[in-house]
Amino acid sequence: MAETRHFLSLLDLDADELDSIVQRASELKRLQRAGTSHASLPGRVLGMVFEKSSTRTRVSFEAGMAQLGGSALFLSPRDTQLGRGEPIEDTARVLSRMVDCVMIRTFEHEKVERFAEYSRVPVINGLTDLLHPCQLLADMQTFREHRGPISGRTVTWVGDGNNMCHSYINAARRFDFRLHIACPEGFDPDSDILAAAGDRCEIVRDPMAAVEGADLVVTDTWVSMGQEEEKKQRQAAFERYKVSRDMMDRANPDALFMHCLPAYRGMEVDADILDAPDSVVWGEAENRLHAQKALLEFLLN
Ligand code: CP
Ligand code: NVA
């Protein structure tokens, strides 16, 4: 029997595998738009465990499985035994005897690793406090569709050194781009994740200097899920790190703007940036659907 592959981090796949998923995602998008059936996973079932809120991740996985001829189950701790303390290991053993793949969105990254250890079927990280790899598949697909391969390009991350930033660091390794990280002191990304990326990733404190030479500018909320109590303090610390028109004008002339959403207009990004011609955020959100369908095909076929 072939080894079960998981997608807990972009680093679980090699560069060629990631590249083929991103290209297949664009193909699936064309098929979907042409109304051509592409039911490559008939009868397969995805279990989705959500311990945090979600709009895009839930809908894209659920719609994606339906379009591939399978189905998806939404499981929340509120109405499963997970919420009453059934161990993650036991849940993994049981669920993976019933479904073909499991997606988990939770707090501690260690929880998805433990789940995968006890699972017979592929496990997908639908976001943890540490990483958000599914979003990066969509972002890489989006860049490619607008500007061609991202390899050799420069990306600037503006804002918190959070789960999305960590996944951008891992993406820089796998997709071979340079990454400038503009974050205030005290909000740096994890030092091990950063160090492992070598000199292709660097922290540039001044956001205006960091966007110079950028082909892509990316930001995210300053207050991630689970950090609600730090909201005031974070808003003060990140004040200089709002993506504005002035900032976009300092980047390369054809630079794109991305945001994984949900966005807080007037906080991490000025309201007009989201709908400006250089913003690709709506297509980026749509690509969650296509990219994850390609990921499901890769893991299940
Ligand atoms: N970007 C993203 O993961 O969105 P949701 O939290 O709505 O799933
Ligand atoms: N960094 C954000 C991403 C939301 C999709 C969070 O973890 O809440």
Short mmCIF file of C-alpha atoms and ligand atoms in Angstrom, two decimals:
data_model
loop_
_atom_site.label_atom_id
_atom_site.label_comp_id
_atom_site.label_asym_id
_atom_site.label_seq_id
_atom_site.Cartn_x
_atom_site.Cartn_y
_atom_site.Cartn_z
CA MET A 1 0.00 0.00 0.00
CA ALA A 2 1.26 3.47 -0.87
CA GLU A 3 2.26 5.73 2.01
CA THR A 4 -0.47 8.15 3.14
CA ARG A 5 0.47 11.71 2.22
CA HIS A 6 -0.65 14.64 4.36
CA PHE A 7 -0.73 18.36 3.68
CA LEU A 8 0.02 19.98 7.02
CA SER A 9 2.62 22.33 5.58
CA LEU A 10 3.76 23.34 2.09
CA LEU A 11 7.00 21.56 2.98
CA ASP A 12 5.16 18.20 2.94
CA LEU A 13 5.25 18.42 -0.86
CA ASP A 14 8.21 19.01 -3.12
CA ALA A 15 8.47 21.87 -5.60
CA ASP A 16 7.37 19.76 -8.60
CA GLU A 17 4.34 18.41 -6.75
CA LEU A 18 3.27 21.90 -5.70
CA ASP A 19 3.80 23.21 -9.19
CA SER A 20 1.66 20.48 -10.71
CA ILE A 21 -1.14 21.16 -8.21
CA VAL A 22 -1.10 24.87 -9.03
CA GLN A 23 -1.23 24.17 -12.78
CA ARG A 24 -3.99 21.58 -12.39
CA ALA A 25 -5.92 24.16 -10.34
CA SER A 26 -6.02 26.51 -13.34
CA GLU A 27 -7.10 23.62 -15.56
CA LEU A 28 -9.90 22.69 -13.16
CA LYS A 29 -10.96 26.33 -13.18
CA ARG A 30 -11.26 26.27 -16.98
CA LEU A 31 -13.25 23.02 -16.88
CA GLN A 32 -15.56 24.41 -14.22
CA ARG A 33 -16.14 27.62 -16.17
CA ALA A 34 -16.80 25.71 -19.40
CA GLY A 35 -19.36 23.57 -17.60
CA THR A 36 -17.32 20.44 -18.36
CA SER A 37 -17.77 17.65 -15.84
CA HIS A 38 -14.63 16.77 -13.89
CA ALA A 39 -15.97 14.31 -11.31
CA SER A 40 -12.64 12.67 -10.52
CA LEU A 41 -13.52 11.70 -6.92
CA PRO A 42 -16.93 9.98 -7.18
CA GLY A 43 -18.27 8.71 -3.88
CA ARG A 44 -15.32 10.02 -1.87
CA VAL A 45 -15.99 11.77 1.42
CA LEU A 46 -14.06 14.59 3.10
CA GLY A 47 -14.52 15.15 6.84
CA MET A 48 -13.99 18.79 7.86
CA VAL A 49 -13.24 19.59 11.50
CA PHE A 50 -13.60 23.28 12.30
CA GLU A 51 -12.52 24.49 15.74
CA LYS A 52 -12.33 28.09 14.41
CA SER A 53 -14.67 30.10 12.18
CA SER A 54 -14.45 30.01 8.40
CA THR A 55 -16.24 31.20 5.30
CA ARG A 56 -13.84 30.54 2.41
CA THR A 57 -12.23 27.34 3.63
CA ARG A 58 -15.50 25.66 4.49
CA VAL A 59 -17.35 26.65 1.34
CA SER A 60 -14.45 25.94 -1.02
CA PHE A 61 -13.84 22.45 0.36
CA GLU A 62 -17.53 21.60 0.51
CA ALA A 63 -18.34 22.92 -2.98
CA GLY A 64 -15.10 21.45 -4.33
CA MET A 65 -15.90 17.93 -3.14
CA ALA A 66 -19.41 18.17 -4.62
CA GLN A 67 -17.99 19.31 -7.98
CA LEU A 68 -15.54 16.39 -7.96
CA GLY A 69 -18.43 13.96 -7.46
CA GLY A 70 -17.85 13.39 -3.74
CA SER A 71 -19.19 14.98 -0.59
CA ALA A 72 -18.03 16.76 2.55
CA LEU A 73 -19.10 16.65 6.20
CA PHE A 74 -18.91 19.70 8.45
CA LEU A 75 -17.89 18.74 12.01
CA SER A 76 -17.68 21.27 14.82
CA PRO A 77 -16.56 20.63 18.40
CA ARG A 78 -19.93 21.95 19.56
CA ASP A 79 -21.81 18.98 18.25
CA THR A 80 -19.20 16.22 18.09
CA GLN A 81 -17.56 14.37 20.97
CA LEU A 82 -14.37 16.40 20.33
CA GLY A 83 -16.00 19.24 22.26
CA ARG A 84 -16.68 16.90 25.18
CA GLY A 85 -13.06 15.83 25.44
CA GLU A 86 -12.74 12.73 23.22
CA PRO A 87 -8.99 12.57 22.51
CA ILE A 88 -7.79 13.73 19.09
CA GLU A 89 -6.02 10.38 18.59
CA ASP A 90 -9.27 8.43 19.05
CA THR A 91 -11.16 10.83 16.79
CA ALA A 92 -8.48 10.40 14.12
CA ARG A 93 -8.63 6.61 14.30
CA VAL A 94 -12.42 6.54 14.02
CA LEU A 95 -12.95 9.27 11.40
CA SER A 96 -10.24 7.89 9.15
CA ARG A 97 -12.04 4.51 9.03
CA MET A 98 -15.14 6.26 7.68
CA VAL A 99 -14.01 9.05 5.39
CA ASP A 100 -11.37 9.30 2.65
CA CYS A 101 -9.71 12.52 3.76
CA VAL A 102 -9.86 14.87 6.74
CA MET A 103 -9.41 18.64 6.80
CA ILE A 104 -8.79 20.32 10.15
CA ARG A 105 -8.83 23.97 11.21
CA THR A 106 -7.70 24.42 14.77
CA PHE A 107 -5.47 26.37 17.15
CA GLU A 108 -2.36 24.33 18.04
CA HIS A 109 -0.42 23.05 15.04
CA GLU A 110 0.62 20.07 17.12
CA LYS A 111 -3.01 18.91 17.08
CA VAL A 112 -3.10 18.41 13.29
CA GLU A 113 0.25 16.61 13.50
CA ARG A 114 -1.12 14.29 16.17
CA PHE A 115 -4.28 13.72 14.14
CA ALA A 116 -2.22 12.83 11.06
CA GLU A 117 -0.10 10.42 13.07
CA TYR A 118 -3.20 8.39 13.95
CA SER A 119 -5.05 8.81 10.65
CA ARG A 120 -5.23 6.17 7.90
CA VAL A 121 -6.23 8.81 5.35
CA PRO A 122 -4.68 12.08 4.17
CA VAL A 123 -5.02 15.03 6.56
CA ILE A 124 -5.15 18.62 5.29
CA ASN A 125 -4.29 21.63 7.43
CA GLY A 126 -7.15 24.09 6.95
CA LEU A 127 -5.29 26.65 9.16
CA THR A 128 -3.55 26.44 12.50
CA ASP A 129 -1.97 29.15 14.64
CA LEU A 130 1.29 28.27 12.86
CA LEU A 131 0.47 27.73 9.17
CA HIS A 132 -2.18 28.20 6.48
CA PRO A 133 -0.82 26.21 3.51
CA CYS A 134 -4.10 25.91 1.53
CA GLN A 135 -4.21 29.68 1.17
CA LEU A 136 -0.74 29.64 -0.39
CA LEU A 137 -1.81 27.19 -3.10
CA ALA A 138 -4.51 29.68 -4.11
CA ASP A 139 -2.12 32.65 -3.87
CA MET A 140 0.53 30.94 -6.00
CA GLN A 141 -2.11 29.97 -8.57
CA THR A 142 -3.39 33.56 -8.63
CA PHE A 143 0.05 35.07 -9.17
CA ARG A 144 0.79 32.60 -11.95
CA GLU A 145 -2.48 33.33 -13.72
CA HIS A 146 -1.79 37.08 -13.71
CA ARG A 147 1.97 37.30 -14.06
CA GLY A 148 3.43 33.87 -14.92
CA PRO A 149 5.80 31.86 -12.70
CA ILE A 150 6.68 33.52 -9.39
CA SER A 151 10.17 32.02 -9.30
CA GLY A 152 12.83 34.75 -9.14
CA ARG A 153 10.27 37.42 -8.23
CA THR A 154 10.07 39.49 -5.03
CA VAL A 155 7.16 39.35 -2.61
CA THR A 156 6.66 41.72 0.32
CA TRP A 157 4.70 40.62 3.36
CA VAL A 158 3.42 43.61 5.34
CA GLY A 159 2.09 43.10 8.86
CA ASP A 160 2.03 40.34 11.43
CA GLY A 161 4.58 37.50 11.46
CA ASN A 162 1.63 35.10 11.73
CA ASN A 163 0.43 31.79 10.23
CA MET A 164 0.08 33.35 6.77
CA CYS A 165 3.53 34.91 6.98
CA HIS A 166 5.01 31.53 7.97
CA SER A 167 3.36 29.91 4.97
CA TYR A 168 4.76 32.66 2.73
CA ILE A 169 8.23 31.87 4.08
CA ASN A 170 7.72 28.19 3.23
CA ALA A 171 6.36 29.17 -0.18
CA ALA A 172 9.49 31.25 -0.85
CA ARG A 173 11.50 28.03 -0.40
CA ARG A 174 9.31 25.82 -2.55
CA PHE A 175 8.41 28.34 -5.28
CA ASP A 176 11.81 30.03 -5.23
CA PHE A 177 11.06 33.72 -4.70
CA ARG A 178 12.54 36.45 -2.50
CA LEU A 179 10.47 37.53 0.49
CA HIS A 180 10.73 40.85 2.37
CA ILE A 181 8.91 40.78 5.68
CA ALA A 182 7.85 44.15 7.07
CA CYS A 183 6.65 43.62 10.62
CA PRO A 184 6.98 45.71 13.77
CA GLU A 185 9.44 44.57 16.41
CA GLY A 186 7.86 42.01 18.71
CA PHE A 187 5.73 40.55 15.91
CA ASP A 188 8.42 38.70 13.96
CA PRO A 189 7.74 35.32 12.38
CA ASP A 190 9.01 32.17 14.10
CA SER A 191 12.80 32.31 14.07
CA ASP A 192 13.27 28.63 13.11
CA ILE A 193 10.89 28.87 10.15
CA LEU A 194 12.65 32.04 9.02
CA ALA A 195 16.16 30.65 9.50
CA ALA A 196 15.33 27.50 7.52
CA ALA A 197 14.50 29.66 4.49
CA GLY A 198 18.06 31.03 4.39
CA ASP A 199 18.86 34.36 2.80
CA ARG A 200 15.91 34.41 0.40
CA CYS A 201 13.75 35.81 3.25
CA GLU A 202 14.65 38.92 5.23
CA ILE A 203 13.00 41.21 7.74
CA VAL A 204 12.87 44.84 6.59
CA ARG A 205 11.36 46.91 9.40
CA ASP A 206 10.42 49.94 7.32
CA PRO A 207 7.36 48.95 5.25
CA MET A 208 8.02 51.65 2.63
CA ALA A 209 11.54 50.29 2.06
CA ALA A 210 10.27 46.70 2.14
CA VAL A 211 7.87 47.14 -0.78
CA GLU A 212 10.54 48.54 -3.10
CA GLY A 213 11.10 46.09 -5.94
CA ALA A 214 8.07 44.01 -4.97
CA ASP A 215 6.05 42.16 -7.63
CA LEU A 216 3.46 41.19 -5.04
CA VAL A 217 2.41 42.90 -1.81
CA VAL A 218 0.50 40.80 0.70
CA THR A 219 -1.06 41.53 4.06
CA ASP A 220 -3.46 39.95 6.55
CA THR A 221 -5.40 40.94 9.63
CA TRP A 222 -3.41 42.27 12.58
CA VAL A 223 -5.61 40.27 14.95
CA SER A 224 -5.79 36.60 14.08
CA MET A 225 -8.40 34.21 15.43
CA GLY A 226 -7.63 33.58 19.09
CA GLN A 227 -5.92 36.98 19.59
CA GLU A 228 -9.08 39.04 20.09
CA GLU A 229 -8.00 40.19 23.55
CA GLU A 230 -4.81 41.75 22.15
CA LYS A 231 -6.75 43.83 19.62
CA LYS A 232 -6.07 47.31 21.08
CA GLN A 233 -2.39 46.73 21.67
CA ARG A 234 -1.95 45.20 18.20
CA GLN A 235 -3.74 48.03 16.42
CA ALA A 236 -1.36 50.49 18.06
CA ALA A 237 1.75 48.44 17.26
CA PHE A 238 0.82 47.97 13.58
CA GLU A 239 -0.24 51.53 12.81
CA ARG A 240 2.61 52.15 10.33
CA TYR A 241 1.98 48.84 8.58
CA LYS A 242 -1.29 49.62 6.80
CA VAL A 243 -1.13 48.94 3.06
CA SER A 244 -1.92 52.27 1.39
CA ARG A 245 -1.83 53.67 -2.15
CA ASP A 246 1.49 55.35 -1.30
CA MET A 247 2.90 51.99 -0.34
CA MET A 248 1.63 50.26 -3.51
CA ASP A 249 3.15 53.10 -5.56
CA ARG A 250 6.58 52.30 -4.11
CA ALA A 251 6.35 48.68 -5.34
CA ASN A 252 7.08 47.67 -8.96
CA PRO A 253 4.66 49.24 -11.49
CA ASP A 254 2.89 45.94 -12.20
CA ALA A 255 2.82 44.75 -8.57
CA LEU A 256 -0.26 42.86 -7.43
CA PHE A 257 -1.99 43.11 -4.05
CA MET A 258 -3.27 40.05 -2.20
CA HIS A 259 -5.05 39.42 1.11
CA CYS A 260 -6.32 36.04 2.27
CA LEU A 261 -9.46 37.71 3.70
CA PRO A 262 -11.40 38.48 5.81
CA ALA A 263 -10.08 42.06 5.48
CA TYR A 264 -10.56 44.89 7.94
CA ARG A 265 -10.83 48.01 5.79
CA GLY A 266 -8.98 50.98 7.23
CA MET A 267 -6.91 48.74 9.52
CA GLU A 268 -4.32 46.58 7.72
CA VAL A 269 -5.39 47.90 4.32
CA ASP A 270 -6.96 51.13 3.06
CA ALA A 271 -10.47 50.52 1.78
CA ASP A 272 -9.77 51.60 -1.81
CA ILE A 273 -6.87 49.16 -2.24
CA LEU A 274 -9.08 46.08 -2.09
CA ASP A 275 -11.05 47.12 -5.18
CA ALA A 276 -8.21 48.82 -7.07
CA PRO A 277 -7.03 47.42 -10.43
CA ASP A 278 -3.84 45.98 -8.88
CA SER A 279 -5.82 44.02 -6.26
CA VAL A 280 -6.60 40.41 -7.11
CA VAL A 281 -8.23 39.49 -3.80
CA TRP A 282 -11.56 38.26 -5.19
CA GLY A 283 -9.95 35.98 -7.74
CA GLU A 284 -7.54 34.87 -5.02
CA ALA A 285 -10.50 33.87 -2.83
CA GLU A 286 -12.12 32.03 -5.76
CA ASN A 287 -8.91 30.13 -6.37
CA ARG A 288 -9.24 28.49 -2.95
CA LEU A 289 -11.89 26.36 -4.64
CA HIS A 290 -9.82 25.35 -7.65
CA ALA A 291 -6.52 24.93 -5.80
CA GLN A 292 -8.03 22.69 -3.13
CA LYS A 293 -9.79 20.57 -5.75
CA ALA A 294 -6.38 20.00 -7.30
CA LEU A 295 -4.96 19.20 -3.85
CA LEU A 296 -7.76 16.70 -3.14
CA GLU A 297 -7.14 14.99 -6.48
CA PHE A 298 -3.42 14.82 -5.68
CA LEU A 299 -3.94 13.33 -2.21
CA LEU A 300 -6.78 10.96 -3.09
CA ASN A 301 -6.02 9.67 -6.59
N1 CP B 1 -8.79 32.97 3.98
C1 CP B 1 -9.48 32.10 4.72
O1 CP B 1 -8.99 31.04 5.12
O2 CP B 1 -10.78 32.46 4.96
P1 CP B 1 -11.79 31.77 5.96
O3 CP B 1 -11.32 32.04 7.36
O4 CP B 1 -13.11 32.43 5.66
O5 CP B 1 -11.84 30.29 5.68
N1 NVA B 2 -4.17 35.08 10.18
C1 NVA B 2 -5.59 34.91 10.09
C2 NVA B 2 -5.97 34.24 8.79
C3 NVA B 2 -7.45 34.09 8.57
C4 NVA B 2 -7.78 33.33 7.31
C5 NVA B 2 -6.09 34.10 11.28
O1 NVA B 2 -5.42 33.14 11.65
O2 NVA B 2 -7.12 34.44 11.83
#
